[in-house]
Amino acid sequence: MTNKLKAALTVAGSDSGGGAGIQADLKTFEALDIFGTAAITCVTAQNPDTVNAVVPLSPDLVAEQIRTVCQGFPIAAAKTGMLYSAEIIEAVGKLVCERIVPIWVVDPVMVATSGARLLRDDAIEALQDVLLPHATVLTPNAPEAEVLWGHPVRSVEALKTATRDIGRRFKTGCVGKGGHLLNAAHDGDTVTDIVWDGHRLHECVCPAVPAAETHGTGCTFSAALTAFLARNHPLHDAARRAQQFVSQALRNARPLGRHTPLRWRHKGR
Ligand code: PXL
C-alpha cells in the first residue's frame, strides 16, 4: 500500500436512509482511505424497509457531474450503481466508453433488498448494449446473474458458469456474488463469490455472518472492490478483500431503532 492519496467516483442513487447507494459508497471509500466523489443519478426517499419515491436527475446533469469531478481530480477508479433509466445509462455509457476514468466497476443494480425496482424494465437492454461491454468488471448477485445469463442461478456451480459466461459475453471481468445462495445451498455456513478475471475462475469463500439485515451489502461490495482496484490490487485479490470488508461491516452492525444497519468502521462504544 502506498501513502499517495487516491480518489474514486461513484455514479449511483442517493439512499436517504444512509444504508445503500451513494451514502454506502462514500462511507466505504472513506473507511478504506480513498477520497470519495459522487455523481448522483436519482434521489430516492427510503429507509431499509421501503422506497417511497424515486426521482431521476437529467442525463445531462449526471454526465456533467462526472465530467466536472474528472476535471478536478485524477480519479483512479469509478463504480456505477443505480442508474434507473435507459437515458441515464446511455449518458454514462458514453463517458465509460471514452475512458474518462481508467477502471469502471459496473454493479448491475436491478432490485433493492426491500423488493423495489431500481432499474426500469426498458433499461435492461440499454445496460447490456451500451454499458456492460465497456466496463472493466461486473458485479452481479445471483438474481442479476440470472437476468444477464438467462438461466437459473441457484447453486455455486451455476454461479461459476454464469460468472464465466457473462464475463466472456461482455469481454469484462466478472464477480458473481453468492450471498443470495445462502438459503438455497446445502452448505449454509459459508458464502462463495466467484471471480472471472478474463482467463480463469477464482473462488472467494468466507464464513457466513448471521445478519439481521443485508441492505447495502451489494453497494458496499462494489465500492470496496473499486477502492482496492484504485490501489492496483489484481481483481481476484481486490474481490477477496472486498468480501472481507462486507463481512466485517455485517459483523459490526448494531441495533438502531427497528433496524440493524451495516457499520463501515467500528469505533467502539
Ligand atoms: O443495493 C442496491 C441499491 C442501490 N442504490 C440505491 C439503493 C439500493 C438498495 O436499496 O437504494 C440508491
PDB file of C-alpha atoms and ligand atoms in Angstrom:
ATOM      1  CA  MET A   1       0.000   0.000   0.000  1.00  0.00           C
ATOM      2  CA  THR A   2       1.369   3.433  -0.914  1.00  0.00           C
ATOM      3  CA  ASN A   3       0.784   6.654   1.020  1.00  0.00           C
ATOM      4  CA  LYS A   4      -0.327   8.540  -2.059  1.00  0.00           C
ATOM      5  CA  LEU A   5      -3.949   9.607  -1.699  1.00  0.00           C
ATOM      6  CA  LYS A   6      -6.220   8.100  -4.351  1.00  0.00           C
ATOM      7  CA  ALA A   7      -9.686   9.228  -5.408  1.00  0.00           C
ATOM      8  CA  ALA A   8     -12.656   7.149  -6.564  1.00  0.00           C
ATOM      9  CA  LEU A   9     -16.023   8.104  -8.051  1.00  0.00           C
ATOM     10  CA  THR A  10     -19.451   6.584  -7.515  1.00  0.00           C
ATOM     11  CA  VAL A  11     -22.213   7.125 -10.063  1.00  0.00           C
ATOM     12  CA  ALA A  12     -25.314   5.997  -8.187  1.00  0.00           C
ATOM     13  CA  GLY A  13     -28.591   6.845  -6.491  1.00  0.00           C
ATOM     14  CA  SER A  14     -28.983   8.589  -3.155  1.00  0.00           C
ATOM     15  CA  ASP A  15     -30.437   6.414  -0.357  1.00  0.00           C
ATOM     16  CA  SER A  16     -31.875   8.858   2.175  1.00  0.00           C
ATOM     17  CA  GLY A  17     -31.759   6.021   4.740  1.00  0.00           C
ATOM     18  CA  GLY A  18     -27.954   6.095   4.596  1.00  0.00           C
ATOM     19  CA  GLY A  19     -27.504   2.330   4.150  1.00  0.00           C
ATOM     20  CA  ALA A  20     -27.065   1.842   0.411  1.00  0.00           C
ATOM     21  CA  GLY A  21     -26.376   3.850  -2.750  1.00  0.00           C
ATOM     22  CA  ILE A  22     -24.166   6.929  -2.737  1.00  0.00           C
ATOM     23  CA  GLN A  23     -24.134   7.042   1.047  1.00  0.00           C
ATOM     24  CA  ALA A  24     -22.814   3.469   1.428  1.00  0.00           C
ATOM     25  CA  ASP A  25     -20.271   4.061  -1.329  1.00  0.00           C
ATOM     26  CA  LEU A  26     -18.839   7.224   0.248  1.00  0.00           C
ATOM     27  CA  LYS A  27     -18.697   5.618   3.713  1.00  0.00           C
ATOM     28  CA  THR A  28     -16.878   2.637   2.177  1.00  0.00           C
ATOM     29  CA  PHE A  29     -14.359   4.791   0.285  1.00  0.00           C
ATOM     30  CA  GLU A  30     -13.631   6.782   3.448  1.00  0.00           C
ATOM     31  CA  ALA A  31     -13.199   3.645   5.584  1.00  0.00           C
ATOM     32  CA  LEU A  32     -10.667   2.391   3.005  1.00  0.00           C
ATOM     33  CA  ASP A  33      -8.769   5.714   2.970  1.00  0.00           C
ATOM     34  CA  ILE A  34      -9.879   6.653  -0.541  1.00  0.00           C
ATOM     35  CA  PHE A  35     -11.085  10.185  -1.293  1.00  0.00           C
ATOM     36  CA  GLY A  36     -14.701   9.671  -2.368  1.00  0.00           C
ATOM     37  CA  THR A  37     -16.524  11.676  -5.041  1.00  0.00           C
ATOM     38  CA  ALA A  38     -20.095  11.192  -6.253  1.00  0.00           C
ATOM     39  CA  ALA A  39     -22.305  11.797  -9.283  1.00  0.00           C
ATOM     40  CA  ILE A  40     -25.950  11.347  -8.252  1.00  0.00           C
ATOM     41  CA  THR A  41     -28.296   9.676 -10.757  1.00  0.00           C
ATOM     42  CA  CYS A  42     -31.527   9.626  -8.724  1.00  0.00           C
ATOM     43  CA  VAL A  43     -32.839  10.891  -5.437  1.00  0.00           C
ATOM     44  CA  THR A  44     -34.800   8.261  -3.503  1.00  0.00           C
ATOM     45  CA  ALA A  45     -36.934   8.644  -0.403  1.00  0.00           C
ATOM     46  CA  GLN A  46     -36.255   5.459   1.516  1.00  0.00           C
ATOM     47  CA  ASN A  47     -35.378   3.604   4.693  1.00  0.00           C
ATOM     48  CA  PRO A  48     -34.337  -0.059   4.908  1.00  0.00           C
ATOM     49  CA  ASP A  49     -37.996  -1.224   4.682  1.00  0.00           C
ATOM     50  CA  THR A  50     -39.272   0.790   1.762  1.00  0.00           C
ATOM     51  CA  VAL A  51     -38.565   3.029  -1.202  1.00  0.00           C
ATOM     52  CA  ASN A  52     -41.336   5.659  -1.213  1.00  0.00           C
ATOM     53  CA  ALA A  53     -40.155   7.851  -4.088  1.00  0.00           C
ATOM     54  CA  VAL A  54     -37.599   7.824  -6.920  1.00  0.00           C
ATOM     55  CA  VAL A  55     -36.808  10.979  -8.904  1.00  0.00           C
ATOM     56  CA  PRO A  56     -34.174  10.604 -11.644  1.00  0.00           C
ATOM     57  CA  LEU A  57     -31.948  13.583 -12.468  1.00  0.00           C
ATOM     58  CA  SER A  58     -31.471  14.619 -16.078  1.00  0.00           C
ATOM     59  CA  PRO A  59     -28.923  12.525 -18.036  1.00  0.00           C
ATOM     60  CA  ASP A  60     -27.072  15.759 -18.908  1.00  0.00           C
ATOM     61  CA  LEU A  61     -26.713  16.653 -15.239  1.00  0.00           C
ATOM     62  CA  VAL A  62     -25.420  13.157 -14.436  1.00  0.00           C
ATOM     63  CA  ALA A  63     -22.821  13.445 -17.231  1.00  0.00           C
ATOM     64  CA  GLU A  64     -21.869  16.970 -16.137  1.00  0.00           C
ATOM     65  CA  GLN A  65     -21.224  15.781 -12.563  1.00  0.00           C
ATOM     66  CA  ILE A  66     -18.898  13.038 -13.865  1.00  0.00           C
ATOM     67  CA  ARG A  67     -17.053  15.400 -16.226  1.00  0.00           C
ATOM     68  CA  THR A  68     -16.652  18.089 -13.585  1.00  0.00           C
ATOM     69  CA  VAL A  69     -15.311  15.668 -10.968  1.00  0.00           C
ATOM     70  CA  CYS A  70     -12.827  14.286 -13.518  1.00  0.00           C
ATOM     71  CA  GLN A  71     -11.689  17.802 -14.466  1.00  0.00           C
ATOM     72  CA  GLY A  72     -10.914  18.486 -10.801  1.00  0.00           C
ATOM     73  CA  PHE A  73      -9.333  15.238  -9.621  1.00  0.00           C
ATOM     74  CA  PRO A  74      -7.404  12.266 -11.012  1.00  0.00           C
ATOM     75  CA  ILE A  75      -9.999   9.533 -10.477  1.00  0.00           C
ATOM     76  CA  ALA A  76      -8.247   6.166 -10.209  1.00  0.00           C
ATOM     77  CA  ALA A  77     -11.411   4.049 -10.438  1.00  0.00           C
ATOM     78  CA  ALA A  78     -15.177   4.507 -10.632  1.00  0.00           C
ATOM     79  CA  LYS A  79     -18.288   2.417  -9.970  1.00  0.00           C
ATOM     80  CA  THR A  80     -21.839   2.618 -11.172  1.00  0.00           C
ATOM     81  CA  GLY A  81     -24.806   1.576  -9.050  1.00  0.00           C
ATOM     82  CA  MET A  82     -28.470   2.521  -9.503  1.00  0.00           C
ATOM     83  CA  LEU A  83     -28.807   4.076 -12.968  1.00  0.00           C
ATOM     84  CA  TYR A  84     -32.566   3.611 -13.315  1.00  0.00           C
ATOM     85  CA  SER A  85     -33.332   4.699 -16.886  1.00  0.00           C
ATOM     86  CA  ALA A  86     -32.093   3.914 -20.402  1.00  0.00           C
ATOM     87  CA  GLU A  87     -31.354   7.639 -20.897  1.00  0.00           C
ATOM     88  CA  ILE A  88     -29.043   7.812 -17.860  1.00  0.00           C
ATOM     89  CA  ILE A  89     -27.363   4.529 -18.885  1.00  0.00           C
ATOM     90  CA  GLU A  90     -26.683   5.955 -22.363  1.00  0.00           C
ATOM     91  CA  ALA A  91     -25.192   9.182 -20.943  1.00  0.00           C
ATOM     92  CA  VAL A  92     -22.940   7.276 -18.520  1.00  0.00           C
ATOM     93  CA  GLY A  93     -22.074   4.629 -21.143  1.00  0.00           C
ATOM     94  CA  LYS A  94     -20.685   7.316 -23.452  1.00  0.00           C
ATOM     95  CA  LEU A  95     -18.253   8.533 -20.788  1.00  0.00           C
ATOM     96  CA  VAL A  96     -17.285   4.980 -19.794  1.00  0.00           C
ATOM     97  CA  CYS A  97     -16.589   4.287 -23.471  1.00  0.00           C
ATOM     98  CA  GLU A  98     -14.378   7.402 -23.655  1.00  0.00           C
ATOM     99  CA  ARG A  99     -12.381   6.038 -20.684  1.00  0.00           C
ATOM    100  CA  ILE A 100     -12.791   9.307 -18.773  1.00  0.00           C
ATOM    101  CA  VAL A 101     -11.808   7.062 -15.811  1.00  0.00           C
ATOM    102  CA  PRO A 102      -9.462   4.082 -16.442  1.00  0.00           C
ATOM    103  CA  ILE A 103     -11.296   1.459 -14.319  1.00  0.00           C
ATOM    104  CA  TRP A 104     -15.098   1.016 -14.248  1.00  0.00           C
ATOM    105  CA  VAL A 105     -16.822  -1.362 -11.866  1.00  0.00           C
ATOM    106  CA  VAL A 106     -20.422  -1.776 -13.029  1.00  0.00           C
ATOM    107  CA  ASP A 107     -22.811  -3.109 -10.400  1.00  0.00           C
ATOM    108  CA  PRO A 108     -25.868  -4.106 -12.485  1.00  0.00           C
ATOM    109  CA  VAL A 109     -28.311  -2.949  -9.792  1.00  0.00           C
ATOM    110  CA  MET A 110     -31.880  -4.014 -10.601  1.00  0.00           C
ATOM    111  CA  VAL A 111     -33.917  -4.538  -7.413  1.00  0.00           C
ATOM    112  CA  ALA A 112     -33.480  -3.329  -3.791  1.00  0.00           C
ATOM    113  CA  THR A 113     -33.392  -5.797  -0.893  1.00  0.00           C
ATOM    114  CA  SER A 114     -36.852  -4.417   0.008  1.00  0.00           C
ATOM    115  CA  GLY A 115     -38.102  -5.507  -3.455  1.00  0.00           C
ATOM    116  CA  ALA A 116     -38.315  -2.015  -5.011  1.00  0.00           C
ATOM    117  CA  ARG A 117     -37.327  -1.722  -8.680  1.00  0.00           C
ATOM    118  CA  LEU A 118     -34.137   0.314  -9.141  1.00  0.00           C
ATOM    119  CA  LEU A 119     -33.882  -0.214 -12.915  1.00  0.00           C
ATOM    120  CA  ARG A 120     -36.765   0.265 -15.331  1.00  0.00           C
ATOM    121  CA  ASP A 121     -37.658  -2.838 -17.356  1.00  0.00           C
ATOM    122  CA  ASP A 122     -36.947  -0.993 -20.588  1.00  0.00           C
ATOM    123  CA  ALA A 123     -33.439  -0.106 -19.366  1.00  0.00           C
ATOM    124  CA  ILE A 124     -32.084  -3.680 -19.182  1.00  0.00           C
ATOM    125  CA  GLU A 125     -31.445  -3.706 -22.934  1.00  0.00           C
ATOM    126  CA  ALA A 126     -29.563  -0.397 -22.774  1.00  0.00           C
ATOM    127  CA  LEU A 127     -27.500  -1.731 -19.875  1.00  0.00           C
ATOM    128  CA  GLN A 128     -26.427  -4.754 -21.953  1.00  0.00           C
ATOM    129  CA  ASP A 129     -25.899  -2.786 -25.173  1.00  0.00           C
ATOM    130  CA  VAL A 130     -24.125   0.426 -24.143  1.00  0.00           C
ATOM    131  CA  LEU A 131     -22.678  -0.041 -20.650  1.00  0.00           C
ATOM    132  CA  LEU A 132     -21.696  -3.613 -19.755  1.00  0.00           C
ATOM    133  CA  PRO A 133     -19.418  -4.157 -22.805  1.00  0.00           C
ATOM    134  CA  HIS A 134     -17.347  -1.081 -21.830  1.00  0.00           C
ATOM    135  CA  ALA A 135     -16.922  -1.961 -18.145  1.00  0.00           C
ATOM    136  CA  THR A 136     -13.750  -3.311 -16.537  1.00  0.00           C
ATOM    137  CA  VAL A 137     -15.629  -5.625 -14.179  1.00  0.00           C
ATOM    138  CA  LEU A 138     -19.282  -6.501 -13.475  1.00  0.00           C
ATOM    139  CA  THR A 139     -20.598  -7.478 -10.034  1.00  0.00           C
ATOM    140  CA  PRO A 140     -23.951  -9.286 -10.416  1.00  0.00           C
ATOM    141  CA  ASN A 141     -25.607 -11.035  -7.477  1.00  0.00           C
ATOM    142  CA  ALA A 142     -27.374 -14.344  -8.197  1.00  0.00           C
ATOM    143  CA  PRO A 143     -30.735 -12.818  -9.291  1.00  0.00           C
ATOM    144  CA  GLU A 144     -28.937 -10.288 -11.544  1.00  0.00           C
ATOM    145  CA  ALA A 145     -26.751 -13.084 -12.958  1.00  0.00           C
ATOM    146  CA  GLU A 146     -29.956 -14.976 -13.848  1.00  0.00           C
ATOM    147  CA  VAL A 147     -31.213 -11.986 -15.852  1.00  0.00           C
ATOM    148  CA  LEU A 148     -27.881 -11.446 -17.651  1.00  0.00           C
ATOM    149  CA  TRP A 149     -27.191 -15.157 -18.203  1.00  0.00           C
ATOM    150  CA  GLY A 150     -30.767 -16.215 -18.973  1.00  0.00           C
ATOM    151  CA  HIS A 151     -30.746 -19.354 -16.794  1.00  0.00           C
ATOM    152  CA  PRO A 152     -31.448 -20.083 -13.099  1.00  0.00           C
ATOM    153  CA  VAL A 153     -28.581 -19.493 -10.660  1.00  0.00           C
ATOM    154  CA  ARG A 154     -29.441 -21.484  -7.526  1.00  0.00           C
ATOM    155  CA  SER A 155     -26.096 -23.106  -6.712  1.00  0.00           C
ATOM    156  CA  VAL A 156     -22.400 -22.204  -6.529  1.00  0.00           C
ATOM    157  CA  GLU A 157     -21.799 -24.470  -9.546  1.00  0.00           C
ATOM    158  CA  ALA A 158     -24.354 -22.495 -11.593  1.00  0.00           C
ATOM    159  CA  LEU A 159     -22.850 -19.225 -10.336  1.00  0.00           C
ATOM    160  CA  LYS A 160     -19.419 -20.334 -11.622  1.00  0.00           C
ATOM    161  CA  THR A 161     -20.715 -20.995 -15.126  1.00  0.00           C
ATOM    162  CA  ALA A 162     -22.833 -17.839 -15.148  1.00  0.00           C
ATOM    163  CA  THR A 163     -19.919 -15.670 -13.990  1.00  0.00           C
ATOM    164  CA  ARG A 164     -17.594 -17.043 -16.670  1.00  0.00           C
ATOM    165  CA  ASP A 165     -20.192 -16.833 -19.430  1.00  0.00           C
ATOM    166  CA  ILE A 166     -21.197 -13.251 -18.522  1.00  0.00           C
ATOM    167  CA  GLY A 167     -17.537 -12.170 -18.413  1.00  0.00           C
ATOM    168  CA  ARG A 168     -16.875 -13.826 -21.799  1.00  0.00           C
ATOM    169  CA  ARG A 169     -20.006 -12.361 -23.372  1.00  0.00           C
ATOM    170  CA  PHE A 170     -19.201  -8.766 -22.386  1.00  0.00           C
ATOM    171  CA  LYS A 171     -15.385  -9.217 -22.512  1.00  0.00           C
ATOM    172  CA  THR A 172     -15.061  -7.958 -18.935  1.00  0.00           C
ATOM    173  CA  GLY A 173     -14.014  -9.264 -15.558  1.00  0.00           C
ATOM    174  CA  CYS A 174     -16.990 -10.541 -13.567  1.00  0.00           C
ATOM    175  CA  VAL A 175     -17.573 -11.170  -9.869  1.00  0.00           C
ATOM    176  CA  GLY A 176     -20.652 -13.327  -9.229  1.00  0.00           C
ATOM    177  CA  LYS A 177     -21.753 -12.679  -5.658  1.00  0.00           C
ATOM    178  CA  GLY A 178     -23.015 -15.752  -3.818  1.00  0.00           C
ATOM    179  CA  GLY A 179     -24.751 -14.167  -0.799  1.00  0.00           C
ATOM    180  CA  HIS A 180     -28.246 -14.894  -2.159  1.00  0.00           C
ATOM    181  CA  LEU A 181     -27.440 -18.604  -2.470  1.00  0.00           C
ATOM    182  CA  LEU A 182     -27.086 -18.985   1.295  1.00  0.00           C
ATOM    183  CA  ASN A 183     -30.632 -20.169   1.869  1.00  0.00           C
ATOM    184  CA  ALA A 184     -30.725 -22.326  -1.240  1.00  0.00           C
ATOM    185  CA  ALA A 185     -27.396 -24.053  -0.659  1.00  0.00           C
ATOM    186  CA  HIS A 186     -26.966 -27.230   1.360  1.00  0.00           C
ATOM    187  CA  ASP A 187     -23.930 -25.641   2.958  1.00  0.00           C
ATOM    188  CA  GLY A 188     -25.266 -22.588   4.805  1.00  0.00           C
ATOM    189  CA  ASP A 189     -22.049 -21.904   6.710  1.00  0.00           C
ATOM    190  CA  THR A 190     -20.100 -20.104   4.025  1.00  0.00           C
ATOM    191  CA  VAL A 191     -20.569 -17.519   1.281  1.00  0.00           C
ATOM    192  CA  THR A 192     -18.814 -18.140  -2.030  1.00  0.00           C
ATOM    193  CA  ASP A 193     -18.156 -15.325  -4.501  1.00  0.00           C
ATOM    194  CA  ILE A 194     -16.819 -16.281  -7.933  1.00  0.00           C
ATOM    195  CA  VAL A 195     -14.280 -14.188  -9.848  1.00  0.00           C
ATOM    196  CA  TRP A 196     -13.687 -14.377 -13.618  1.00  0.00           C
ATOM    197  CA  ASP A 197     -10.549 -12.380 -14.427  1.00  0.00           C
ATOM    198  CA  GLY A 198     -10.720 -12.856 -18.195  1.00  0.00           C
ATOM    199  CA  HIS A 199      -8.575 -16.003 -18.064  1.00  0.00           C
ATOM    200  CA  ARG A 200      -9.713 -18.184 -15.191  1.00  0.00           C
ATOM    201  CA  LEU A 201     -12.153 -18.564 -12.308  1.00  0.00           C
ATOM    202  CA  HIS A 202     -11.225 -17.927  -8.674  1.00  0.00           C
ATOM    203  CA  GLU A 203     -13.339 -18.761  -5.615  1.00  0.00           C
ATOM    204  CA  CYS A 204     -13.565 -16.468  -2.593  1.00  0.00           C
ATOM    205  CA  VAL A 205     -15.049 -18.287   0.382  1.00  0.00           C
ATOM    206  CA  CYS A 206     -15.765 -16.708   3.761  1.00  0.00           C
ATOM    207  CA  PRO A 207     -17.824 -17.680   6.816  1.00  0.00           C
ATOM    208  CA  ALA A 208     -21.469 -16.584   6.528  1.00  0.00           C
ATOM    209  CA  VAL A 209     -22.413 -13.850   9.008  1.00  0.00           C
ATOM    210  CA  PRO A 210     -25.860 -14.459  10.524  1.00  0.00           C
ATOM    211  CA  ALA A 211     -27.058 -10.912   9.778  1.00  0.00           C
ATOM    212  CA  ALA A 212     -30.381  -9.338  10.722  1.00  0.00           C
ATOM    213  CA  GLU A 213     -30.221  -7.049   7.673  1.00  0.00           C
ATOM    214  CA  THR A 214     -28.325  -7.061   4.393  1.00  0.00           C
ATOM    215  CA  HIS A 215     -29.481  -3.705   2.952  1.00  0.00           C
ATOM    216  CA  GLY A 216     -26.452  -2.032   1.356  1.00  0.00           C
ATOM    217  CA  THR A 217     -24.179  -5.070   1.139  1.00  0.00           C
ATOM    218  CA  GLY A 218     -24.146  -5.028  -2.682  1.00  0.00           C
ATOM    219  CA  CYS A 219     -23.277  -1.330  -2.883  1.00  0.00           C
ATOM    220  CA  THR A 220     -20.641  -1.744  -0.181  1.00  0.00           C
ATOM    221  CA  PHE A 221     -19.067  -4.690  -2.032  1.00  0.00           C
ATOM    222  CA  SER A 222     -18.750  -2.889  -5.362  1.00  0.00           C
ATOM    223  CA  ALA A 223     -17.457   0.295  -3.683  1.00  0.00           C
ATOM    224  CA  ALA A 224     -14.826  -1.696  -1.752  1.00  0.00           C
ATOM    225  CA  LEU A 225     -13.855  -3.530  -4.965  1.00  0.00           C
ATOM    226  CA  THR A 226     -13.462  -0.131  -6.669  1.00  0.00           C
ATOM    227  CA  ALA A 227     -11.289   1.114  -3.794  1.00  0.00           C
ATOM    228  CA  PHE A 228      -8.952  -1.905  -3.955  1.00  0.00           C
ATOM    229  CA  LEU A 229      -8.729  -1.718  -7.766  1.00  0.00           C
ATOM    230  CA  ALA A 230      -7.887   2.001  -7.394  1.00  0.00           C
ATOM    231  CA  ARG A 231      -4.944   0.778  -5.296  1.00  0.00           C
ATOM    232  CA  ASN A 232      -3.854  -1.527  -8.116  1.00  0.00           C
ATOM    233  CA  HIS A 233      -4.756  -4.838  -6.470  1.00  0.00           C
ATOM    234  CA  PRO A 234      -5.352  -7.633  -9.031  1.00  0.00           C
ATOM    235  CA  LEU A 235      -9.062  -8.396  -9.496  1.00  0.00           C
ATOM    236  CA  HIS A 236      -9.197 -11.677  -7.536  1.00  0.00           C
ATOM    237  CA  ASP A 237      -7.302 -10.144  -4.613  1.00  0.00           C
ATOM    238  CA  ALA A 238      -9.468  -6.989  -4.678  1.00  0.00           C
ATOM    239  CA  ALA A 239     -12.605  -9.193  -4.672  1.00  0.00           C
ATOM    240  CA  ARG A 240     -11.351 -11.248  -1.719  1.00  0.00           C
ATOM    241  CA  ARG A 241     -10.610  -8.070   0.241  1.00  0.00           C
ATOM    242  CA  ALA A 242     -13.996  -6.559  -0.686  1.00  0.00           C
ATOM    243  CA  GLN A 243     -15.729  -9.749   0.515  1.00  0.00           C
ATOM    244  CA  GLN A 244     -13.895  -9.481   3.838  1.00  0.00           C
ATOM    245  CA  PHE A 245     -14.792  -5.787   4.118  1.00  0.00           C
ATOM    246  CA  VAL A 246     -18.529  -6.574   3.708  1.00  0.00           C
ATOM    247  CA  SER A 247     -18.260  -9.439   6.179  1.00  0.00           C
ATOM    248  CA  GLN A 248     -16.662  -7.094   8.735  1.00  0.00           C
ATOM    249  CA  ALA A 249     -19.346  -4.420   8.130  1.00  0.00           C
ATOM    250  CA  LEU A 250     -22.034  -7.075   8.793  1.00  0.00           C
ATOM    251  CA  ARG A 251     -20.279  -8.186  11.978  1.00  0.00           C
ATOM    252  CA  ASN A 252     -20.063  -4.531  13.106  1.00  0.00           C
ATOM    253  CA  ALA A 253     -23.828  -3.973  12.674  1.00  0.00           C
ATOM    254  CA  ARG A 254     -25.599  -2.761  15.824  1.00  0.00           C
ATOM    255  CA  PRO A 255     -29.253  -2.144  16.618  1.00  0.00           C
ATOM    256  CA  LEU A 256     -30.577   1.298  15.705  1.00  0.00           C
ATOM    257  CA  GLY A 257     -34.283   1.582  16.494  1.00  0.00           C
ATOM    258  CA  ARG A 258     -36.066  -1.169  14.494  1.00  0.00           C
ATOM    259  CA  HIS A 259     -33.034  -1.764  12.265  1.00  0.00           C
ATOM    260  CA  THR A 260     -29.515  -3.152  12.408  1.00  0.00           C
ATOM    261  CA  PRO A 261     -27.634  -1.268   9.694  1.00  0.00           C
ATOM    262  CA  LEU A 262     -24.152  -2.173   8.472  1.00  0.00           C
ATOM    263  CA  ARG A 263     -21.290  -0.244  10.033  1.00  0.00           C
ATOM    264  CA  TRP A 264     -18.347   0.520   7.837  1.00  0.00           C
ATOM    265  CA  ARG A 265     -15.921   1.291  10.648  1.00  0.00           C
ATOM    266  CA  HIS A 266     -16.025   0.038  14.196  1.00  0.00           C
ATOM    267  CA  LYS A 267     -15.364   2.896  16.563  1.00  0.00           C
ATOM    268  CA  GLY A 268     -16.067   1.253  19.947  1.00  0.00           C
ATOM    269  CA  ARG A 269     -18.898   2.321  22.199  1.00  0.00           C
TER     270      ARG A 269
HETATM  271  O1  PXL B   1     -28.325  -2.113  -3.199  1.00  0.00           O
HETATM  272  C1  PXL B   1     -28.948  -1.589  -4.307  1.00  0.00           C
HETATM  273  C2  PXL B   1     -29.219  -0.125  -4.187  1.00  0.00           C
HETATM  274  C3  PXL B   1     -28.531   0.758  -4.965  1.00  0.00           C
HETATM  275  N1  PXL B   1     -28.764   2.083  -4.951  1.00  0.00           N
HETATM  276  C4  PXL B   1     -29.680   2.608  -4.154  1.00  0.00           C
HETATM  277  C5  PXL B   1     -30.395   1.772  -3.318  1.00  0.00           C
HETATM  278  C6  PXL B   1     -30.175   0.385  -3.338  1.00  0.00           C
HETATM  279  C7  PXL B   1     -30.927  -0.502  -2.457  1.00  0.00           C
HETATM  280  O2  PXL B   1     -31.796  -0.118  -1.734  1.00  0.00           O
HETATM  281  O3  PXL B   1     -31.304   2.319  -2.520  1.00  0.00           O
HETATM  282  C8  PXL B   1     -29.903   4.075  -4.146  1.00  0.00           C
END
